[in-house]
Structure formats: structure tokens, C-alpha cells
mmCIF file of C-alpha atoms and ligand atoms in Angstrom:
data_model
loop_
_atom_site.group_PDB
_atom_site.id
_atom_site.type_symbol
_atom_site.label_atom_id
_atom_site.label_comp_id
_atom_site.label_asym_id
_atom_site.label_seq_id
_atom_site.Cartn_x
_atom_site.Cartn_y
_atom_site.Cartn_z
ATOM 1 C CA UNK H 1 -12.137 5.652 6.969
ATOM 2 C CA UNK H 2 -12.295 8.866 4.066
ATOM 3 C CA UNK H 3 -10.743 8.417 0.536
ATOM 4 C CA UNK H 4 -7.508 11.116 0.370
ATOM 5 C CA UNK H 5 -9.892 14.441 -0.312
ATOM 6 C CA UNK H 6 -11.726 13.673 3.272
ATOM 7 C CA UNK H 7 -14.830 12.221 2.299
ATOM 8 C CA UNK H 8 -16.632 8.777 2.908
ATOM 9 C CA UNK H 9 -14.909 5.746 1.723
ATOM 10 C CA UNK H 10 -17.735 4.113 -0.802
ATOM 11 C CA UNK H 11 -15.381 0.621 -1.573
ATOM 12 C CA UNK H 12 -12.268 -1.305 -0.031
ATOM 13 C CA UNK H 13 -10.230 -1.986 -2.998
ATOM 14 C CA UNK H 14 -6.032 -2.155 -2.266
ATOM 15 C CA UNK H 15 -4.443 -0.771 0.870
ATOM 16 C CA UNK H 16 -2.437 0.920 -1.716
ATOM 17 C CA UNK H 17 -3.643 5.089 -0.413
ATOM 18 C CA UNK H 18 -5.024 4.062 2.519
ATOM 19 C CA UNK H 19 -3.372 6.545 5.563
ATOM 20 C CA UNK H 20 -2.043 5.185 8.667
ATOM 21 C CA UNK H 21 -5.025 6.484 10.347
ATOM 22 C CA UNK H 22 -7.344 4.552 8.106
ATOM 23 C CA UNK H 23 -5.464 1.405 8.451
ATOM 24 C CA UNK H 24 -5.450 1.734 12.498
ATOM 25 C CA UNK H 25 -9.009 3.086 12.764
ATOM 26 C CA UNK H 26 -9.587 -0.602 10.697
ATOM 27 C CA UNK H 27 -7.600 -1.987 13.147
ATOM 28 C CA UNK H 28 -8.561 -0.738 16.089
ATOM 29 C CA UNK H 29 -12.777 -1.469 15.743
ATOM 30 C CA UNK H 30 -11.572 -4.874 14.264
ATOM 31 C CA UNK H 31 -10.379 -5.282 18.199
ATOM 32 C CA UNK H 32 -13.774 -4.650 19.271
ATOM 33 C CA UNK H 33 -15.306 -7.602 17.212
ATOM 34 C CA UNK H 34 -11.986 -9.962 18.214
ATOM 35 C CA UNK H 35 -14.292 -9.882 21.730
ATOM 36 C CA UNK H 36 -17.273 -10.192 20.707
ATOM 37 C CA UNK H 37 -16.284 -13.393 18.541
ATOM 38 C CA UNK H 38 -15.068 -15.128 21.878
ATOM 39 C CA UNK H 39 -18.243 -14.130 23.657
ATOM 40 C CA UNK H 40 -21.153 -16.255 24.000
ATOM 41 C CA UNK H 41 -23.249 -14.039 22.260
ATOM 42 C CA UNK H 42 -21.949 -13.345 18.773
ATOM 43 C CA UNK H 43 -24.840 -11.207 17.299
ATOM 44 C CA UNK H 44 -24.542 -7.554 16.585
ATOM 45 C CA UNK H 45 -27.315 -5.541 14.237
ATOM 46 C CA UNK H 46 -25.401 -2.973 12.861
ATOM 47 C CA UNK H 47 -26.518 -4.783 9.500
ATOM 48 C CA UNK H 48 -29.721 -5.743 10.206
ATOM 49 C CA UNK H 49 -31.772 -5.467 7.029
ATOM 50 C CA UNK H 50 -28.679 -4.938 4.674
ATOM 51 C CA UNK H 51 -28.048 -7.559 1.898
ATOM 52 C CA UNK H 52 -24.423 -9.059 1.610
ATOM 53 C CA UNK H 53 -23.514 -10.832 -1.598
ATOM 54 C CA UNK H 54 -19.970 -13.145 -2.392
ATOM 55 C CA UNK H 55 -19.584 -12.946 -5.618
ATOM 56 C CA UNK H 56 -16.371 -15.408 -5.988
ATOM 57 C CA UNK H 57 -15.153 -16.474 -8.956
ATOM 58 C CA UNK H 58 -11.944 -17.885 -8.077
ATOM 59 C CA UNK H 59 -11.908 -20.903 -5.298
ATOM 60 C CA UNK H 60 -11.910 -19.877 -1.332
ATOM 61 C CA UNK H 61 -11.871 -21.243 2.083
ATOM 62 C CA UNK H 62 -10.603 -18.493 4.452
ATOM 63 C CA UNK H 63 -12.040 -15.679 2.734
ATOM 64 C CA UNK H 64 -15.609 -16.520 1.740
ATOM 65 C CA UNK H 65 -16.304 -18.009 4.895
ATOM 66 C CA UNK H 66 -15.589 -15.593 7.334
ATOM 67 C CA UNK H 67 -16.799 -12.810 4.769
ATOM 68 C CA UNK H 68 -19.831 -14.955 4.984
ATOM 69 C CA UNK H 69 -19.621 -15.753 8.959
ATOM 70 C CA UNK H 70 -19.194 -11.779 9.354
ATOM 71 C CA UNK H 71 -22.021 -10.259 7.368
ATOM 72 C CA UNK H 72 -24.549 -12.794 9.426
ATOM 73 C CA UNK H 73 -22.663 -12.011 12.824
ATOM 74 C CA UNK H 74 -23.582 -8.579 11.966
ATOM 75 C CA UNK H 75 -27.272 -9.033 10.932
ATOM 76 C CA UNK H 76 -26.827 -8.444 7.185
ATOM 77 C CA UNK H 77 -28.449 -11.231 4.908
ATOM 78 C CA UNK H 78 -26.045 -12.855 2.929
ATOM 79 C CA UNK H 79 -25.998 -14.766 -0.060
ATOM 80 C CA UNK H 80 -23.372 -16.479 -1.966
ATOM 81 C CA UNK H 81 -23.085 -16.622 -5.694
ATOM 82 C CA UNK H 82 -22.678 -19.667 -6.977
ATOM 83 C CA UNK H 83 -20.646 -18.593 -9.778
ATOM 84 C CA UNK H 84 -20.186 -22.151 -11.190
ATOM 85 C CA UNK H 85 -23.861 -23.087 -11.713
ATOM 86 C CA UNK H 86 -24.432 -19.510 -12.488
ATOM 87 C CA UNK H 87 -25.276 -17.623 -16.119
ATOM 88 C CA UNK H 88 -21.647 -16.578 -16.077
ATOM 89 C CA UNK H 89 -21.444 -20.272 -17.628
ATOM 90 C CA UNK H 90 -23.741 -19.410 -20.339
ATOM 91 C CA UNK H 91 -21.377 -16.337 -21.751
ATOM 92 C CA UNK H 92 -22.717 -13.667 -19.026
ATOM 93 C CA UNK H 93 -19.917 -11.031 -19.314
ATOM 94 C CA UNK H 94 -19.123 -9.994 -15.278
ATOM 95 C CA UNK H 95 -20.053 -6.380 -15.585
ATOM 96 C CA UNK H 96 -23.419 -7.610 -16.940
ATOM 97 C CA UNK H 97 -23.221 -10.030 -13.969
ATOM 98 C CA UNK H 98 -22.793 -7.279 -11.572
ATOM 99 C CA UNK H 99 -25.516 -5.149 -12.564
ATOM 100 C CA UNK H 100 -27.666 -7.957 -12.610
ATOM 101 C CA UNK H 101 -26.894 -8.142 -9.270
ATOM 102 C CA UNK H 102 -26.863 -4.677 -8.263
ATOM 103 C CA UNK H 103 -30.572 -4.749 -9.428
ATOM 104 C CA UNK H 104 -31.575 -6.326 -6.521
ATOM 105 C CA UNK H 105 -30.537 -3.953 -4.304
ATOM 106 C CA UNK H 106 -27.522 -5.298 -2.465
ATOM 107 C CA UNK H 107 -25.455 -3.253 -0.436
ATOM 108 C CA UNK H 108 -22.540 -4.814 -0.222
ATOM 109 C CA UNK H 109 -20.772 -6.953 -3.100
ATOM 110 C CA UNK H 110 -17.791 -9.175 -2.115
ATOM 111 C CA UNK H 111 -15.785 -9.964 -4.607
ATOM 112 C CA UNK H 112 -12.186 -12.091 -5.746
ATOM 113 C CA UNK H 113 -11.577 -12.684 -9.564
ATOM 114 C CA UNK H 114 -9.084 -13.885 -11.416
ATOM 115 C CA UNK H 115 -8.310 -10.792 -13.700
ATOM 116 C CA UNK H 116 -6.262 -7.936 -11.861
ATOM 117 C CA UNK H 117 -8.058 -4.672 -12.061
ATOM 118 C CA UNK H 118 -11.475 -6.431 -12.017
ATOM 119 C CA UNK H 119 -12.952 -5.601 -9.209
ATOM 120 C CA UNK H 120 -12.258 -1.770 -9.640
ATOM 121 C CA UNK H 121 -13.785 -1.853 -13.136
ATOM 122 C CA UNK H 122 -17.191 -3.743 -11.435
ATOM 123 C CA UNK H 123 -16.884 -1.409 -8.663
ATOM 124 C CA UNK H 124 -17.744 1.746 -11.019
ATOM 125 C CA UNK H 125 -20.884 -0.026 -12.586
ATOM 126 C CA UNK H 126 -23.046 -0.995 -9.210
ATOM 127 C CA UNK H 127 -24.249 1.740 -6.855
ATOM 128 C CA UNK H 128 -23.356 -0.441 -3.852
ATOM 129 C CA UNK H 129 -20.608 -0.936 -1.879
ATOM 130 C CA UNK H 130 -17.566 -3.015 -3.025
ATOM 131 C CA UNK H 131 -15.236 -5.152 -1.203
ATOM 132 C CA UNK H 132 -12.092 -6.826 -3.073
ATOM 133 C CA UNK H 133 -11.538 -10.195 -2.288
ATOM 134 C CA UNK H 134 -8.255 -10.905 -4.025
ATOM 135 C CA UNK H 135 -8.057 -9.333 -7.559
ATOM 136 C CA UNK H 136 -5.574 -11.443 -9.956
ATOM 137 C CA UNK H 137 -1.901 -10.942 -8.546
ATOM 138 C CA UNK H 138 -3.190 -7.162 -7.514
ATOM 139 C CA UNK H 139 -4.394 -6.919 -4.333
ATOM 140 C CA UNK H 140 -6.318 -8.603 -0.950
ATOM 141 C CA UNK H 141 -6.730 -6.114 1.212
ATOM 142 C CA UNK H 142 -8.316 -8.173 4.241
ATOM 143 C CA UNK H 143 -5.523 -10.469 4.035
ATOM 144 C CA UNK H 144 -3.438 -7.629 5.127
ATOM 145 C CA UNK H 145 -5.384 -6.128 7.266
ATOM 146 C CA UNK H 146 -6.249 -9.722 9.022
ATOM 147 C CA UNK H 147 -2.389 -10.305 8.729
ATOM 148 C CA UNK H 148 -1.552 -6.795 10.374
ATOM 149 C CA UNK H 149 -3.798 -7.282 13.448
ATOM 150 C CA UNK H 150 -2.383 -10.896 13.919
ATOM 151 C CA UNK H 151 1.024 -8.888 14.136
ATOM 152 C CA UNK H 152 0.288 -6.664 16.178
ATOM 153 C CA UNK H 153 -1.507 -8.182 19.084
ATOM 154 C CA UNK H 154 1.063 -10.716 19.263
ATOM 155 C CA UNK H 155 4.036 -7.893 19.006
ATOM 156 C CA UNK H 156 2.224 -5.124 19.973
ATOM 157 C CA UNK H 157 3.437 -2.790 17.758
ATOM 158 C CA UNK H 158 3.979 -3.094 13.334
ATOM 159 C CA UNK H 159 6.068 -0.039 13.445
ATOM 160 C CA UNK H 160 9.719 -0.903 13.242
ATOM 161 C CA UNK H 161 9.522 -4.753 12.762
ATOM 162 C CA UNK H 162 11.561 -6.842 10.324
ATOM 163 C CA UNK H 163 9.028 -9.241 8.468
ATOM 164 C CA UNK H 164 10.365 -11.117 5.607
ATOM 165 C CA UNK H 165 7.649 -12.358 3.144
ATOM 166 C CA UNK H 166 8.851 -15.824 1.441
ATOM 167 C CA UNK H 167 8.370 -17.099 -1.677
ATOM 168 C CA UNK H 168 6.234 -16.526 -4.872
ATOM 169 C CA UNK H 169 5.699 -12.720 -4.503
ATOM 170 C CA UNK H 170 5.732 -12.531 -8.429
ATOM 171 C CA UNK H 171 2.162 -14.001 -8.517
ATOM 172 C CA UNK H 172 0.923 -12.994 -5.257
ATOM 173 C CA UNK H 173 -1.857 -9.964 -4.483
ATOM 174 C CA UNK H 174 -1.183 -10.921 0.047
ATOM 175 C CA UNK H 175 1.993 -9.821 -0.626
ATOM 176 C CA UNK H 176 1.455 -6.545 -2.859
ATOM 177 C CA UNK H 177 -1.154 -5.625 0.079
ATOM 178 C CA UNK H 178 0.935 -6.686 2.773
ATOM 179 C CA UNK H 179 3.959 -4.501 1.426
ATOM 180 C CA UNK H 180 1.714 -1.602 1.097
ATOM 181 C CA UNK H 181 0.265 -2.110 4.498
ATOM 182 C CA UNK H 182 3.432 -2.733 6.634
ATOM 183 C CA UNK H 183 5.019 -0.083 4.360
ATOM 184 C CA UNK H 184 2.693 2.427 5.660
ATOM 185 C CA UNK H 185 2.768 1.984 9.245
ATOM 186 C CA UNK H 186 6.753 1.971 9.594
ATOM 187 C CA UNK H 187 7.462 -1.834 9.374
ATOM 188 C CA UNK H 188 11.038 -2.887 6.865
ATOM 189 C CA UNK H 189 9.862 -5.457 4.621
ATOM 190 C CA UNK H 190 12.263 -7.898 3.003
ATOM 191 C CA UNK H 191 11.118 -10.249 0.147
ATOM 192 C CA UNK H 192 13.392 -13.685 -0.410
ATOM 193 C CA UNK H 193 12.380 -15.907 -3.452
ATOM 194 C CA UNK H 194 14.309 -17.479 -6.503
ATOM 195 C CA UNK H 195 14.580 -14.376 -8.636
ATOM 196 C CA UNK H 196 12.249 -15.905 -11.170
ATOM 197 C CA UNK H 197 9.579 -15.445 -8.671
ATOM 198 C CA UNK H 198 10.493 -11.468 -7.908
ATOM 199 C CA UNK H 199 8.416 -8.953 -9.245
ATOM 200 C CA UNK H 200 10.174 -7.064 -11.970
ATOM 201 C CA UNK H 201 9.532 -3.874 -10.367
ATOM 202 C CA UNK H 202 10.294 -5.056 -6.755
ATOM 203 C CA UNK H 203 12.603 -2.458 -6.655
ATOM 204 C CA UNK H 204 10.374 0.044 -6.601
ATOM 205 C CA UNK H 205 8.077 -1.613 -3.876
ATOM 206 C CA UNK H 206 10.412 -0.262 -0.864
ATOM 207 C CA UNK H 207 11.717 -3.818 0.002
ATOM 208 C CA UNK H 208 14.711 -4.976 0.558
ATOM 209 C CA UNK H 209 15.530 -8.347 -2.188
ATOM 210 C CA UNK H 210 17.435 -11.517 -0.805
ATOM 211 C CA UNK H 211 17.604 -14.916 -3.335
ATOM 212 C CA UNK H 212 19.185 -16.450 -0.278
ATOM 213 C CA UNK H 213 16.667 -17.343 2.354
ATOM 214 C CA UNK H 214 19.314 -18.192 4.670
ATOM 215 C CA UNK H 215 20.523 -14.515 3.685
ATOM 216 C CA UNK H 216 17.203 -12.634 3.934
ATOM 217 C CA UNK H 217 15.933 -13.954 7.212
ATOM 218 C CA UNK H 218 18.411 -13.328 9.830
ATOM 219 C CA UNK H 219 17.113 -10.642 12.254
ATOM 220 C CA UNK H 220 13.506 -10.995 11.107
ATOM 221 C CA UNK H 221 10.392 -10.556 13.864
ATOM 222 C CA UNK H 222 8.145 -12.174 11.488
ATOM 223 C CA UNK H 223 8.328 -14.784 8.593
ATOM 224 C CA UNK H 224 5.665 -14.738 5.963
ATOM 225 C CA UNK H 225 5.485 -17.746 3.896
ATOM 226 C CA UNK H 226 3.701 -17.460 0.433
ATOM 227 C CA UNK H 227 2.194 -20.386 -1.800
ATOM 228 C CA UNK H 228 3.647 -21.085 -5.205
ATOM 229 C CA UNK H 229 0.492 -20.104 -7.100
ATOM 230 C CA UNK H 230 0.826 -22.341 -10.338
ATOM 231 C CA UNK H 231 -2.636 -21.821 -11.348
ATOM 232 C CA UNK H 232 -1.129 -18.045 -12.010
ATOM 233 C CA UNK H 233 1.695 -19.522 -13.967
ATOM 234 C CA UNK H 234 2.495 -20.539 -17.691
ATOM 235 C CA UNK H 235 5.305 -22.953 -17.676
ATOM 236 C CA UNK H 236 7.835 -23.673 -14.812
ATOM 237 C CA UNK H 237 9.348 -20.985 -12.410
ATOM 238 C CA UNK H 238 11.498 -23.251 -10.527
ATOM 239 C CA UNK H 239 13.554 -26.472 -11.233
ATOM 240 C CA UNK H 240 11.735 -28.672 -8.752
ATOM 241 C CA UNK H 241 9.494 -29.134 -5.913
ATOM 242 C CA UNK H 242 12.485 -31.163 -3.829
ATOM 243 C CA UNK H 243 15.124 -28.138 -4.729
ATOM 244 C CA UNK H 244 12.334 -25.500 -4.357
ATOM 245 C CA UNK H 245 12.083 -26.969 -0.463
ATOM 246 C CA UNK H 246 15.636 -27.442 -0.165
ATOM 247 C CA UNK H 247 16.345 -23.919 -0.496
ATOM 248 C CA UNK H 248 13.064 -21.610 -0.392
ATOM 249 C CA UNK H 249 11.143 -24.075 2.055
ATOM 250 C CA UNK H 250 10.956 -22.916 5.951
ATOM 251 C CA UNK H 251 11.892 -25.772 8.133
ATOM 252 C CA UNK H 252 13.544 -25.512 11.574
ATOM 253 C CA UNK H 253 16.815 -25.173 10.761
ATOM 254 C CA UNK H 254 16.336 -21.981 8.636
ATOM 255 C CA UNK H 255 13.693 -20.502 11.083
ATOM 256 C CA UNK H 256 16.798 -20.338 13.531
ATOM 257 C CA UNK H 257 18.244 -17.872 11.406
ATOM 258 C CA UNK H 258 15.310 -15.187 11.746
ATOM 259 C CA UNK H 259 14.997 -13.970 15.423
ATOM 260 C CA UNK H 260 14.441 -16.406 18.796
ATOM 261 C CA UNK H 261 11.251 -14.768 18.853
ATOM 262 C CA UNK H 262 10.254 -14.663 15.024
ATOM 263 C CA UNK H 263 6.581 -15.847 14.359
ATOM 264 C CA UNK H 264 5.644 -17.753 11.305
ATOM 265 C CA UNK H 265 2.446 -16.452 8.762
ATOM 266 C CA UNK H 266 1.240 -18.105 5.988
ATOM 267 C CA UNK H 267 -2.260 -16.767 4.516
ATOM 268 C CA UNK H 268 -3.133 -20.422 3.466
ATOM 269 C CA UNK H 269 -4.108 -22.507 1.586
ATOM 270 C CA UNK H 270 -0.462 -24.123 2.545
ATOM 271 C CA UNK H 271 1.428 -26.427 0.480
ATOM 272 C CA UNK H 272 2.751 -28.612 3.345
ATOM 273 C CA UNK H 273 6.559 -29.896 1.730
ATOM 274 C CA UNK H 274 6.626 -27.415 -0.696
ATOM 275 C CA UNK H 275 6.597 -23.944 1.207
ATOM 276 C CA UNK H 276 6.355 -25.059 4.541
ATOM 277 C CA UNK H 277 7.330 -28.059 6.516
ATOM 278 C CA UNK H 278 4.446 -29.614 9.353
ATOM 279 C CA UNK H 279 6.659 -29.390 12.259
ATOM 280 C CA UNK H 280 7.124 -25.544 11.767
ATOM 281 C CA UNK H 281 3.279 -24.544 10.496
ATOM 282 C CA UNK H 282 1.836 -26.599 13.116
ATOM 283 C CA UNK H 283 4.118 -25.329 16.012
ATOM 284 C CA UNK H 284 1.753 -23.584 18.685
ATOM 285 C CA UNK H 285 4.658 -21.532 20.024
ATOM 286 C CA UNK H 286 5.714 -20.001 16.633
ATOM 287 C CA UNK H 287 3.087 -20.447 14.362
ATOM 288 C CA UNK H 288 0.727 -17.404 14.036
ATOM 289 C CA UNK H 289 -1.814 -19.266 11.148
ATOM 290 C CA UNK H 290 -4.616 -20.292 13.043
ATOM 291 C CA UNK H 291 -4.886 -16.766 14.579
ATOM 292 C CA UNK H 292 -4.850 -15.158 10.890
ATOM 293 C CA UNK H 293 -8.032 -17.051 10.293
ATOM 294 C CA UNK H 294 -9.423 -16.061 13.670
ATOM 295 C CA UNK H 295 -8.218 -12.424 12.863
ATOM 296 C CA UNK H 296 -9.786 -12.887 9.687
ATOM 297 C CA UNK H 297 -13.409 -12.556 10.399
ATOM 298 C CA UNK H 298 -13.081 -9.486 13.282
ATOM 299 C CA UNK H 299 -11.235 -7.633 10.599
ATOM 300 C CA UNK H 300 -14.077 -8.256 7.899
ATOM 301 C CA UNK H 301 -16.521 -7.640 9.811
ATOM 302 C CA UNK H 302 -14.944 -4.172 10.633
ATOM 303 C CA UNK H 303 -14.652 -3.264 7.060
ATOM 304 C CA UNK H 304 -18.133 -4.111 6.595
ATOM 305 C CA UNK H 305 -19.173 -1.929 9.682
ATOM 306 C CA UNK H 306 -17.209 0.583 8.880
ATOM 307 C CA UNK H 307 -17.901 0.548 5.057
ATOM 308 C CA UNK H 308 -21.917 0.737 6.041
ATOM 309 C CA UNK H 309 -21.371 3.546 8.152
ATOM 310 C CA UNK H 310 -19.271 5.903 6.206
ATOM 311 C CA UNK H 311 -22.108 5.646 3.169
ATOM 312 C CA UNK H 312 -24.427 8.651 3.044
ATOM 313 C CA UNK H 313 -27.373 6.465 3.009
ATOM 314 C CA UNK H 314 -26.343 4.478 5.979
ATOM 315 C CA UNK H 315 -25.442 1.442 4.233
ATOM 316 C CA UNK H 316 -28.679 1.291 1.884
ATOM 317 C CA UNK H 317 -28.717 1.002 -1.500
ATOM 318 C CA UNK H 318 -30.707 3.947 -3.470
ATOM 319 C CA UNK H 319 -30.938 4.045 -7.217
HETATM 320 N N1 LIG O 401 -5.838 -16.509 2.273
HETATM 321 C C1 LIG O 401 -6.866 -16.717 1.439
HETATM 322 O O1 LIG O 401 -7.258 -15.828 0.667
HETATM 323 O O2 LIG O 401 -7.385 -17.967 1.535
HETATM 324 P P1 LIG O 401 -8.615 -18.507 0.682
HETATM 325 O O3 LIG O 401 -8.139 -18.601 -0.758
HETATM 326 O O4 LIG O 401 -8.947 -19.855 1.273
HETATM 327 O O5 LIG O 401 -9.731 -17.528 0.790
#
């Protein structure tokens, strides 16, 4: 993976300007550690004697632990922040945090916060390696990747598909990255929400808009369901949860509409009523979630190969 002028990639911060080729090479040695997760022996030392810290200061499930599960399947040692007991409660400022950190000699940070843009800014202070976890409404640039290889190894192919990404894009960084993403590699990407959850400048984002779900998802391959993220939000963007449902929800009857053989995403956490109803995200033959979160820790543990390797120093941190 090189940055645009051809030379090592130091950080993973937005798939916005990353190539095809980067995205697929990401893809491809993500494949390699898909196996190796389903093998007996799950231990790799491509990391061995690198540090790993999660620095999260926004709540996770899926991410942390398989950013977590992934640095010790490859050897690293890996430590979690506890931002809430940490001096961040006592007025540390987070660049202050970060080179506090970066001290120590980690190579690898792992990062989500709340503030769009922050990661980039923390990225330019530490001399270590920098992965975004979910910046504000920015970016999450596993979630896409994770999302991508869950696509195609049950398609077998991105290229060309329909995928229709539902719900509260206005506040959401899976689906800036996932529009970049399936963008990129040739995929049409349709985005169906109330229009007070649309981002202003949608129309700039190469999607297609639809305010009618029943509208925007016939034809689809894939169905992308997004959480309303309220803790993002200042006052009410729709009427209610019941209406919400009624018309933005996915249930069976409106997964008819997309194709026979549509497959259902959601990044999680889901909102089970709200979004999504049980008997469609729990439905083995067209639900894809559980395989995201498999996907989730091959493709991390990729980008932390991958990110080791393409450093000068092999992955160490010098001064
Ligand atoms: N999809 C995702 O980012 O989930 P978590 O918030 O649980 O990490």
C-alpha cells in the first residue's frame, strides 16, 4: 500500500485516495488471515516485539476487540487505553495524550474519537503509526474494508453491484468510507433515508438519492442498513421511532423489493425495531452480519501487517 507519490503508507486514515490497487492488495492479504483465523493455530509473529495501543474514546464492541484480537494474533503487545479512568478526565488535552503515549514507544496507535478530523491532527504529532477507528461522522476505514471483503467473497466480485446503504448517512463515517470504497472499485451506490438524514452534499458523493425505500431498493445486490446515531444528533431528525420503521425500517416485505439474491449488512451495533427487524438480521440465508465481524479481524490484522511492513524501520518506532 504507497500514499499517491509511490512511497510507503505511514497511517490508515479514510479510504478517501486510496487506489484500487491499494484497496485489493488490503483485500487480498486480508484473505490470507480469513484462513488462518479458522485454523487451529491462530499465531503469526509478524509483530512480535511491536507495541499496539487502542486509544478509544468513543464506546466499541466490534472494533476494539478484533483490533485488539488482531494485534495479539499477530504477536504485537497490545494495550488498551482506558480512556475513562484515564488523565484525559483530569483536563489532558488529546494531542498531549498522544504524545504521552508516543513516548513510550508504541508503534501502532488505534484510534476512534468523537471529533471529525481528530485522528489526522494526532496522527501528525506521534512518530508511530496511526490507524483511524471511526473519526466523528468522517470516516472508518476498516468498516469498509471489513464490509468490502464480506461482499466480495459472498458475490465474488464489488465491481458492478447495486448496494443501497439505508438510513442515517447524515451522521454516519461507515457510510462516507463505504461510498468511497465501493466508489472506487466500480460498484453504483444508492443512499435511501428521510431527507433530513441526507448529507447536504450527497450530491456530490457519486450516489444516486431515493427518500422512498421502497423506491431506492429495487434491483439492489446488497442492502446496507445504518443506525440512527442520536448520540451525533441535537434535537429530532425524524417524527418517530414507529413511523421511522414503518417506512425506513427493513423488514421482509421491503427486502422483496431489492434482488432474490440481495444480502443484508449492518455494521452494528443494531437497533433491532428501529432499523432492522429480527426476522431479517437474524436470517442465515440473507444476513451477511455475523460474517462482517468475522471479516472484521482478517482485515485488521492486514492493515496492521501491511502498515508494519511498508514503514522504513520495519514497524519500529525511532525518535
Ligand atoms: N461497527 C462498529 O464500528 O462497531 P463498534 O462501534 O462496536 O466498534
Amino acid at each position: 500500500m504507497a500514499s499517491p507519490s509511490g512511497s510507503p503508507l505511514r497511517h490508515l486514515l479514510g479510504i478517501d485516495g486510496m487506489t484500487p490497487d491499494d484497496i485489493l492488495s488490503l483485500l487480498d492479504l486480508s484473505e490470507t488471515y480469513v484462513d488462518m483465523n479458522r485454523g487451529p493455530d491462530k499465531k503469526a509473529s509478524v509483530l512480535r516485539g511491536r507495541t499496539q495501543i487502542n486509544l478509544f474514546f468513543e464506546p466499541s464492541t466490534r472494533t476494539q476487540m478484533s483490533f485488539e484480537l488482531a494485534g495479539k494474533r499477530l504477536g504485537a503487545d497490545v494495550l488498551n487505553m482506558a480512556v475513562a479512568s484515564s488523565s484525559t478526565r483530569k483536563g489532558e488535552t488529546l494531542i498531549d495524550t498522544a504524545m504521552t503515549l508516543n513516548a513510550m514507544h508504541p508503534d501502532v496507535l488505534i484510534v476512534r474519537h468523537y471529533d471529525s478530523g481528530a485522528v489526522k491532527l494526532l496522527s501528525e504529532k506521534v512518530n508511530c503509526s496511526v490507524i483511524n477507528a471511526g473519526d466523528g461522522t468522517h470516516e472508518h476505514p476498516t468498516q469498509a474494508l471489513l464490509d468490502a471483503l464480506t461482499i466480495r467473497r459472498t458475490k465474488g466480485r464489488i465491481g458492478g453491484l447495486l448496494v443501497a446503504i439505508c438510513g442515517d448517512s447524515l451522521h454516519s463515517r461507515v457510510a462516507r468510507s463505504n461510498i468511497h470504497l465501493l466508489n472506487t472499485l466500480g460498484a453504483r451506490v444508492r443512499l435511501i433515508a428521510p431527507p433530513t438524514l441526507i448529507p447536504a452534499a450527497a450530491d456530490r458523493l457519486g450516489v444516486e438519492i431515493f427518500t422512498d425505500m421502497k423506491k431506492g431498493l429495487v434491483g439492489c445486490d446488497i442492502v446496507m442498513m445504518l443506525r440512527l446515531q442520536t448520540e451525533r444528533m441535537q434535537g429530532s431528525f425524524v417524527p418517530s421511532i414507529r413511523e421511522y420503521f414503518h417506512f425506513f425500517g427493513l423488514d421482509r416485505a421491503k427486502l422483496a423489493l431489492a434482488k432474490p439474491d440481495a444480502f443484508i449488512m449492518h455494521p452494528g451495533p443494531m437497533n433491532r425495531g428501529v432499523e432492522i427487524d429480527s426476522e431479517v438480521a437474524d436470517d442465515i440465508d440473507r444476513s451477511l452480519i455475523r460474517q462482517q465481524v468475522e471479516m472484521g479481524v482478517a482485515v485488521r490484522m492486514a492493515c496492521l501487517d501491511l502498515l508494519s511492513r511498508s514503514r522504513p524501520d520495519g514497524g519500529r518506532n525511532t525518535p
